[in-house]
Amino acid sequence: MTSETKTETTMVGEDWLGIRGKTCVVTGAAGGVGASVALSAARAGAYVALLDKDIEGASAVAQEIVERGGRALALACDTTSEQAIANAVTRVEAEFGECSLLVNNAGLSRPGGLESVSLSDWNLVLSVNLTGYLLVARAFLPLLQRAGGGSIVHIASISSNYPQPSSGAYSASKAGVLLMSRQMAVEWGKYHIRSNAVCPGMVRTGLSAEFYAVPGVEQRRAAVTAVGRIAEPQDIANAAMFLLSDKSAYMTGAELAVDGGLSSVLMDMVPRPGYNDRGSN
Ligand SMILES: NC(=O)c1ccc[n+]([C@@H]2O[C@H](COP(=O)([O-])OP(=O)(O)OC[C@H]3O[C@@H](n4cnc5c(N)ncnc54)[C@H](O)[C@@H]3O)[C@@H](O)[C@H]2O)c1
């Protein structure tokens, strides 16, 4: 065998992500982006704990992982409840011993303009989308510390940087996630824990299903992206996998936009007849 062939053999066998045998906790893993993250982590050889208030959905994804030869544990957990999260930590520790990867993803939205959104809806969105991320991260912190460090990925949104009108506290909650993620990066860097955020644009999931049920909406939404399509959950999971892995070892406190170019299309929305199609139609 020539040295060149030898090198090729080694390259083909590389475990690119390097998360095989690590434990990854994913919240909101019953469907949508979270299920895709859980399946991707399992495909890369990680052991996966799927936390969701929808235990049936989480169990179905866990079963799929196990049937395909992976290790997974589905846990009923409302990420706004410190007690429920503490129970999940105990179960993850008993099952897997340690945990070094966490994806904060459980989220929801409630309609309402700022003039009229009810205080209960405002508080619910903040408590799931922002406070829940903090509660889960700090409850699993001792396990990450014991593992010698790890990586936390927070699923934020394009709405972290651009207000999403008539969606109550959604944008405020997601903006909070970005700054909390950066604060976590600073405070927990000493534990060799990285904290990064992913900002998805438009993803086809249960959260947004009602919009796509309206005829023509998908095409109109696709038209305001640069790539000309809506994201699939896997598009978001791929970015999360990169941030979980040591391939992003020098990234912390960062945010990755995974929006098909939506956030760059702004100036093309301005009508400039003769110069652009998007804004002039
Ligand atoms: N779909 C999009 O277009 C889009 C765009 C940007 C960001 N995001 C974000 O991506 C993340 C995943 O959303 P999705 O689109 O997959 O939605 P989804 O509704 O399909 O999934 C959200 C999951 O979170 C779970 N969940 C909600 N509240 C919970 C709680 N208190 N405790 C535990 N689990 C809870 C739900 O049961 C569900 O399984 C969210 O944080 C969302 O804000 C989605």
PDB file of N, CA, C and O and ligand atoms in Angstrom, residues 27-34 51-54 77-80 104-108 128-129 133 155-159 170 174 199-208 212 221 233 236, ligand 1:
ATOM      1  N   THR A  27     -33.929  19.529  24.202  1.00  0.00           N
ATOM      2  CA  THR A  27     -35.273  19.872  24.684  1.00  0.00           C
ATOM      3  C   THR A  27     -36.190  20.153  23.499  1.00  0.00           C
ATOM      4  O   THR A  27     -35.742  20.555  22.428  1.00  0.00           O
ATOM      5  N   GLY A  28     -37.471  19.903  23.709  1.00  0.00           N
ATOM      6  CA  GLY A  28     -38.433  20.100  22.621  1.00  0.00           C
ATOM      7  C   GLY A  28     -38.169  19.134  21.487  1.00  0.00           C
ATOM      8  O   GLY A  28     -38.285  19.477  20.314  1.00  0.00           O
ATOM      9  N   ALA A  29     -37.816  17.882  21.859  1.00  0.00           N
ATOM     10  CA  ALA A  29     -37.336  16.911  20.869  1.00  0.00           C
ATOM     11  C   ALA A  29     -38.444  16.045  20.280  1.00  0.00           C
ATOM     12  O   ALA A  29     -38.162  15.117  19.533  1.00  0.00           O
ATOM     13  N   ALA A  30     -39.698  16.356  20.606  1.00  0.00           N
ATOM     14  CA  ALA A  30     -40.797  15.512  20.119  1.00  0.00           C
ATOM     15  C   ALA A  30     -41.078  15.700  18.642  1.00  0.00           C
ATOM     16  O   ALA A  30     -41.690  14.842  18.011  1.00  0.00           O
ATOM     17  N   GLY A  31     -40.672  16.817  18.087  1.00  0.00           N
ATOM     18  CA  GLY A  31     -40.968  17.068  16.671  1.00  0.00           C
ATOM     19  C   GLY A  31     -40.122  18.205  16.144  1.00  0.00           C
ATOM     20  O   GLY A  31     -39.250  18.721  16.857  1.00  0.00           O
ATOM     21  N   GLY A  32     -40.370  18.574  14.913  1.00  0.00           N
ATOM     22  CA  GLY A  32     -39.726  19.750  14.313  1.00  0.00           C
ATOM     23  C   GLY A  32     -38.208  19.736  14.405  1.00  0.00           C
ATOM     24  O   GLY A  32     -37.554  18.706  14.204  1.00  0.00           O
ATOM     25  N   VAL A  33     -37.657  20.888  14.732  1.00  0.00           N
ATOM     26  CA  VAL A  33     -36.201  21.054  14.785  1.00  0.00           C
ATOM     27  C   VAL A  33     -35.580  20.124  15.830  1.00  0.00           C
ATOM     28  O   VAL A  33     -34.550  19.482  15.584  1.00  0.00           O
ATOM     29  N   GLY A  34     -36.219  20.032  17.016  1.00  0.00           N
ATOM     30  CA  GLY A  34     -35.648  19.227  18.101  1.00  0.00           C
ATOM     31  C   GLY A  34     -35.520  17.757  17.728  1.00  0.00           C
ATOM     32  O   GLY A  34     -34.500  17.117  18.021  1.00  0.00           O
ATOM     33  N   LEU A  51     -36.045  15.520  25.860  1.00  0.00           N
ATOM     34  CA  LEU A  51     -36.936  16.114  26.862  1.00  0.00           C
ATOM     35  C   LEU A  51     -38.051  16.875  26.159  1.00  0.00           C
ATOM     36  O   LEU A  51     -37.782  17.716  25.293  1.00  0.00           O
ATOM     37  N   ASP A  52     -39.269  16.585  26.541  1.00  0.00           N
ATOM     38  CA  ASP A  52     -40.393  17.327  25.955  1.00  0.00           C
ATOM     39  C   ASP A  52     -41.590  17.175  26.871  1.00  0.00           C
ATOM     40  O   ASP A  52     -41.726  16.155  27.558  1.00  0.00           O
ATOM     41  N   LYS A  53     -42.465  18.161  26.861  1.00  0.00           N
ATOM     42  CA  LYS A  53     -43.711  17.995  27.608  1.00  0.00           C
ATOM     43  C   LYS A  53     -44.629  17.023  26.865  1.00  0.00           C
ATOM     44  O   LYS A  53     -45.528  16.448  27.455  1.00  0.00           O
ATOM     45  N   ASP A  54     -44.366  16.839  25.572  1.00  0.00           N
ATOM     46  CA  ASP A  54     -45.104  15.862  24.758  1.00  0.00           C
ATOM     47  C   ASP A  54     -44.330  14.536  24.794  1.00  0.00           C
ATOM     48  O   ASP A  54     -43.474  14.265  23.957  1.00  0.00           O
ATOM     49  N   CYS A  77     -40.888  16.289  30.324  1.00  0.00           N
ATOM     50  CA  CYS A  77     -40.296  17.402  31.067  1.00  0.00           C
ATOM     51  C   CYS A  77     -40.843  18.731  30.553  1.00  0.00           C
ATOM     52  O   CYS A  77     -40.701  19.049  29.376  1.00  0.00           O
ATOM     53  N   ASP A  78     -41.455  19.473  31.453  1.00  0.00           N
ATOM     54  CA  ASP A  78     -41.848  20.852  31.142  1.00  0.00           C
ATOM     55  C   ASP A  78     -40.648  21.718  31.522  1.00  0.00           C
ATOM     56  O   ASP A  78     -40.262  21.785  32.699  1.00  0.00           O
ATOM     57  N   THR A  79     -40.058  22.363  30.536  1.00  0.00           N
ATOM     58  CA  THR A  79     -38.795  23.076  30.778  1.00  0.00           C
ATOM     59  C   THR A  79     -38.994  24.384  31.548  1.00  0.00           C
ATOM     60  O   THR A  79     -38.028  25.121  31.760  1.00  0.00           O
ATOM     61  N   THR A  80     -40.224  24.660  31.973  1.00  0.00           N
ATOM     62  CA  THR A  80     -40.421  25.820  32.849  1.00  0.00           C
ATOM     63  C   THR A  80     -40.465  25.386  34.317  1.00  0.00           C
ATOM     64  O   THR A  80     -40.576  26.228  35.201  1.00  0.00           O
ATOM     65  N   ASN A 104     -30.741  23.548  23.699  1.00  0.00           N
ATOM     66  CA  ASN A 104     -31.949  24.220  24.189  1.00  0.00           C
ATOM     67  C   ASN A 104     -32.790  24.596  22.983  1.00  0.00           C
ATOM     68  O   ASN A 104     -32.376  25.439  22.167  1.00  0.00           O
ATOM     69  N   ASN A 105     -33.959  23.982  22.861  1.00  0.00           N
ATOM     70  CA  ASN A 105     -34.744  24.159  21.641  1.00  0.00           C
ATOM     71  C   ASN A 105     -36.244  24.332  21.905  1.00  0.00           C
ATOM     72  O   ASN A 105     -36.942  24.939  21.096  1.00  0.00           O
ATOM     73  N   ALA A 106     -36.744  23.821  23.045  1.00  0.00           N
ATOM     74  CA  ALA A 106     -38.192  23.877  23.303  1.00  0.00           C
ATOM     75  C   ALA A 106     -38.679  25.316  23.240  1.00  0.00           C
ATOM     76  O   ALA A 106     -38.141  26.191  23.922  1.00  0.00           O
ATOM     77  N   GLY A 107     -39.662  25.557  22.413  1.00  0.00           N
ATOM     78  CA  GLY A 107     -40.142  26.930  22.280  1.00  0.00           C
ATOM     79  C   GLY A 107     -41.566  26.970  21.789  1.00  0.00           C
ATOM     80  O   GLY A 107     -42.108  25.977  21.296  1.00  0.00           O
ATOM     81  N   LEU A 108     -42.188  28.116  21.944  1.00  0.00           N
ATOM     82  CA  LEU A 108     -43.539  28.310  21.435  1.00  0.00           C
ATOM     83  C   LEU A 108     -43.764  29.784  21.138  1.00  0.00           C
ATOM     84  O   LEU A 108     -42.924  30.638  21.439  1.00  0.00           O
ATOM     85  N   VAL A 128     -40.979  29.959  28.668  1.00  0.00           N
ATOM     86  CA  VAL A 128     -40.539  28.775  27.911  1.00  0.00           C
ATOM     87  C   VAL A 128     -39.290  29.116  27.087  1.00  0.00           C
ATOM     88  O   VAL A 128     -38.271  28.418  27.161  1.00  0.00           O
ATOM     89  N   ASN A 129     -39.360  30.193  26.317  1.00  0.00           N
ATOM     90  CA  ASN A 129     -38.316  30.469  25.316  1.00  0.00           C
ATOM     91  C   ASN A 129     -37.021  31.020  25.902  1.00  0.00           C
ATOM     92  O   ASN A 129     -35.960  30.870  25.291  1.00  0.00           O
ATOM     93  N   TYR A 133     -34.582  28.047  28.963  1.00  0.00           N
ATOM     94  CA  TYR A 133     -33.225  27.758  28.474  1.00  0.00           C
ATOM     95  C   TYR A 133     -32.210  27.883  29.607  1.00  0.00           C
ATOM     96  O   TYR A 133     -31.274  27.089  29.722  1.00  0.00           O
ATOM     97  N   ILE A 155     -31.285  27.279  20.370  1.00  0.00           N
ATOM     98  CA  ILE A 155     -32.006  27.609  19.140  1.00  0.00           C
ATOM     99  C   ILE A 155     -32.746  28.920  19.387  1.00  0.00           C
ATOM    100  O   ILE A 155     -33.702  28.979  20.171  1.00  0.00           O
ATOM    101  N   ALA A 156     -32.259  29.971  18.748  1.00  0.00           N
ATOM    102  CA  ALA A 156     -32.890  31.295  18.858  1.00  0.00           C
ATOM    103  C   ALA A 156     -33.773  31.476  17.629  1.00  0.00           C
ATOM    104  O   ALA A 156     -34.554  30.591  17.289  1.00  0.00           O
ATOM    105  N   SER A 157     -33.623  32.584  16.918  1.00  0.00           N
ATOM    106  CA  SER A 157     -34.466  32.829  15.737  1.00  0.00           C
ATOM    107  C   SER A 157     -33.956  34.058  15.000  1.00  0.00           C
ATOM    108  O   SER A 157     -33.284  34.913  15.582  1.00  0.00           O
ATOM    109  N   ILE A 158     -34.338  34.156  13.744  1.00  0.00           N
ATOM    110  CA  ILE A 158     -34.104  35.406  13.022  1.00  0.00           C
ATOM    111  C   ILE A 158     -34.833  36.543  13.750  1.00  0.00           C
ATOM    112  O   ILE A 158     -34.410  37.704  13.710  1.00  0.00           O
ATOM    113  N   SER A 159     -35.901  36.174  14.486  1.00  0.00           N
ATOM    114  CA  SER A 159     -36.655  37.171  15.253  1.00  0.00           C
ATOM    115  C   SER A 159     -35.883  37.683  16.462  1.00  0.00           C
ATOM    116  O   SER A 159     -36.356  38.584  17.153  1.00  0.00           O
ATOM    117  N   TYR A 170     -42.453  36.980  21.561  1.00  0.00           N
ATOM    118  CA  TYR A 170     -41.573  36.040  20.847  1.00  0.00           C
ATOM    119  C   TYR A 170     -40.205  36.651  20.527  1.00  0.00           C
ATOM    120  O   TYR A 170     -39.164  36.082  20.871  1.00  0.00           O
ATOM    121  N   LYS A 174     -36.470  35.765  22.139  1.00  0.00           N
ATOM    122  CA  LYS A 174     -35.376  35.246  21.316  1.00  0.00           C
ATOM    123  C   LYS A 174     -34.179  36.191  21.342  1.00  0.00           C
ATOM    124  O   LYS A 174     -33.023  35.750  21.256  1.00  0.00           O
ATOM    125  N   CYS A 199     -29.722  30.897  14.697  1.00  0.00           N
ATOM    126  CA  CYS A 199     -30.895  31.735  14.389  1.00  0.00           C
ATOM    127  C   CYS A 199     -31.554  31.253  13.099  1.00  0.00           C
ATOM    128  O   CYS A 199     -31.174  31.678  11.994  1.00  0.00           O
ATOM    129  N   PRO A 200     -32.543  30.355  13.220  1.00  0.00           N
ATOM    130  CA  PRO A 200     -33.230  29.892  12.001  1.00  0.00           C
ATOM    131  C   PRO A 200     -34.102  30.994  11.422  1.00  0.00           C
ATOM    132  O   PRO A 200     -34.615  31.858  12.147  1.00  0.00           O
ATOM    133  N   GLY A 201     -34.284  30.928  10.113  1.00  0.00           N
ATOM    134  CA  GLY A 201     -35.271  31.789   9.449  1.00  0.00           C
ATOM    135  C   GLY A 201     -36.602  31.065   9.467  1.00  0.00           C
ATOM    136  O   GLY A 201     -37.143  30.779  10.533  1.00  0.00           O
ATOM    137  N   MET A 202     -37.117  30.723   8.299  1.00  0.00           N
ATOM    138  CA  MET A 202     -38.425  30.052   8.226  1.00  0.00           C
ATOM    139  C   MET A 202     -38.225  28.546   8.045  1.00  0.00           C
ATOM    140  O   MET A 202     -37.589  28.120   7.083  1.00  0.00           O
ATOM    141  N   VAL A 203     -38.764  27.791   9.009  1.00  0.00           N
ATOM    142  CA  VAL A 203     -38.623  26.331   8.982  1.00  0.00           C
ATOM    143  C   VAL A 203     -40.018  25.720   8.957  1.00  0.00           C
ATOM    144  O   VAL A 203     -40.905  26.187   9.671  1.00  0.00           O
ATOM    145  N   ARG A 204     -40.166  24.684   8.173  1.00  0.00           N
ATOM    146  CA  ARG A 204     -41.474  24.026   8.112  1.00  0.00           C
ATOM    147  C   ARG A 204     -41.587  23.038   9.280  1.00  0.00           C
ATOM    148  O   ARG A 204     -40.994  21.962   9.265  1.00  0.00           O
ATOM    149  N   THR A 205     -42.330  23.412  10.329  1.00  0.00           N
ATOM    150  CA  THR A 205     -42.541  22.545  11.499  1.00  0.00           C
ATOM    151  C   THR A 205     -43.965  22.761  12.006  1.00  0.00           C
ATOM    152  O   THR A 205     -44.701  23.594  11.469  1.00  0.00           O
ATOM    153  N   GLY A 206     -44.293  22.076  13.085  1.00  0.00           N
ATOM    154  CA  GLY A 206     -45.609  22.247  13.688  1.00  0.00           C
ATOM    155  C   GLY A 206     -45.871  23.689  14.088  1.00  0.00           C
ATOM    156  O   GLY A 206     -46.999  24.172  14.017  1.00  0.00           O
ATOM    157  N   LEU A 207     -44.794  24.383  14.493  1.00  0.00           N
ATOM    158  CA  LEU A 207     -44.927  25.768  14.960  1.00  0.00           C
ATOM    159  C   LEU A 207     -45.451  26.689  13.864  1.00  0.00           C
ATOM    160  O   LEU A 207     -46.159  27.655  14.140  1.00  0.00           O
ATOM    161  N   SER A 208     -45.076  26.391  12.623  1.00  0.00           N
ATOM    162  CA  SER A 208     -45.435  27.291  11.521  1.00  0.00           C
ATOM    163  C   SER A 208     -46.413  26.640  10.540  1.00  0.00           C
ATOM    164  O   SER A 208     -46.739  27.226   9.504  1.00  0.00           O
ATOM    165  N   TYR A 212     -48.348  27.498   6.291  1.00  0.00           N
ATOM    166  CA  TYR A 212     -48.148  26.779   5.024  1.00  0.00           C
ATOM    167  C   TYR A 212     -49.438  26.147   4.517  1.00  0.00           C
ATOM    168  O   TYR A 212     -49.526  25.734   3.363  1.00  0.00           O
ATOM    169  N   ARG A 221     -43.259  33.006   0.766  1.00  0.00           N
ATOM    170  CA  ARG A 221     -42.208  32.975   1.783  1.00  0.00           C
ATOM    171  C   ARG A 221     -40.860  32.610   1.138  1.00  0.00           C
ATOM    172  O   ARG A 221     -39.837  33.214   1.448  1.00  0.00           O
ATOM    173  N   PRO A 233     -36.219  21.099   8.880  1.00  0.00           N
ATOM    174  CA  PRO A 233     -35.583  21.001  10.204  1.00  0.00           C
ATOM    175  C   PRO A 233     -34.124  20.529  10.132  1.00  0.00           C
ATOM    176  O   PRO A 233     -33.279  20.970  10.914  1.00  0.00           O
ATOM    177  N   ILE A 236     -31.419  23.163  10.040  1.00  0.00           N
ATOM    178  CA  ILE A 236     -31.088  23.781  11.332  1.00  0.00           C
ATOM    179  C   ILE A 236     -30.253  22.803  12.162  1.00  0.00           C
ATOM    180  O   ILE A 236     -29.267  23.180  12.808  1.00  0.00           O
TER     181      ILE A 236
HETATM  182  N1  LIG B   1     -40.385  26.885  12.792  1.00  0.00           N
HETATM  183  C1  LIG B   1     -39.766  28.005  12.545  1.00  0.00           C
HETATM  184  O1  LIG B   1     -39.970  28.640  11.486  1.00  0.00           O
HETATM  185  C2  LIG B   1     -38.750  28.546  13.529  1.00  0.00           C
HETATM  186  C3  LIG B   1     -38.049  29.689  13.156  1.00  0.00           C
HETATM  187  C4  LIG B   1     -37.109  30.216  14.048  1.00  0.00           C
HETATM  188  C5  LIG B   1     -36.909  29.597  15.267  1.00  0.00           C
HETATM  189  N2  LIG B   1     -37.609  28.493  15.608  1.00  0.00           N
HETATM  190  C6  LIG B   1     -37.357  27.919  16.941  1.00  0.00           C
HETATM  191  O2  LIG B   1     -37.007  26.561  16.803  1.00  0.00           O
HETATM  192  C7  LIG B   1     -37.342  25.880  18.030  1.00  0.00           C
HETATM  193  C8  LIG B   1     -38.106  24.607  17.693  1.00  0.00           C
HETATM  194  O3  LIG B   1     -39.348  24.974  17.128  1.00  0.00           O
HETATM  195  P1  LIG B   1     -40.097  24.119  16.012  1.00  0.00           P
HETATM  196  O4  LIG B   1     -40.302  25.001  14.868  1.00  0.00           O
HETATM  197  O5  LIG B   1     -39.419  22.809  15.830  1.00  0.00           O
HETATM  198  O6  LIG B   1     -41.517  23.970  16.731  1.00  0.00           O
HETATM  199  P2  LIG B   1     -42.351  22.696  17.180  1.00  0.00           P
HETATM  200  O7  LIG B   1     -43.609  23.260  17.729  1.00  0.00           O
HETATM  201  O8  LIG B   1     -42.413  21.692  16.102  1.00  0.00           O
HETATM  202  O9  LIG B   1     -41.460  22.088  18.360  1.00  0.00           O
HETATM  203  C9  LIG B   1     -41.354  22.696  19.625  1.00  0.00           C
HETATM  204  C10 LIG B   1     -41.298  21.599  20.669  1.00  0.00           C
HETATM  205  O10 LIG B   1     -41.138  22.219  21.957  1.00  0.00           O
HETATM  206  C11 LIG B   1     -41.978  21.536  22.867  1.00  0.00           C
HETATM  207  N3  LIG B   1     -42.281  22.407  23.995  1.00  0.00           N
HETATM  208  C12 LIG B   1     -42.977  23.574  23.975  1.00  0.00           C
HETATM  209  N4  LIG B   1     -43.074  24.064  25.222  1.00  0.00           N
HETATM  210  C13 LIG B   1     -42.413  23.196  26.039  1.00  0.00           C
HETATM  211  C14 LIG B   1     -42.151  23.155  27.428  1.00  0.00           C
HETATM  212  N5  LIG B   1     -42.597  24.105  28.274  1.00  0.00           N
HETATM  213  N6  LIG B   1     -41.434  22.123  27.934  1.00  0.00           N
HETATM  214  C15 LIG B   1     -40.982  21.152  27.103  1.00  0.00           C
HETATM  215  N7  LIG B   1     -41.194  21.135  25.778  1.00  0.00           N
HETATM  216  C16 LIG B   1     -41.913  22.142  25.266  1.00  0.00           C
HETATM  217  C17 LIG B   1     -43.219  21.154  22.063  1.00  0.00           C
HETATM  218  O11 LIG B   1     -43.941  20.104  22.671  1.00  0.00           O
HETATM  219  C18 LIG B   1     -42.594  20.764  20.728  1.00  0.00           C
HETATM  220  O12 LIG B   1     -42.278  19.387  20.686  1.00  0.00           O
HETATM  221  C19 LIG B   1     -38.131  26.871  18.877  1.00  0.00           C
HETATM  222  O13 LIG B   1     -37.296  27.419  19.874  1.00  0.00           O
HETATM  223  C20 LIG B   1     -38.549  27.908  17.857  1.00  0.00           C
HETATM  224  O14 LIG B   1     -38.781  29.161  18.459  1.00  0.00           O
HETATM  225  C21 LIG B   1     -38.532  27.943  14.775  1.00  0.00           C
END
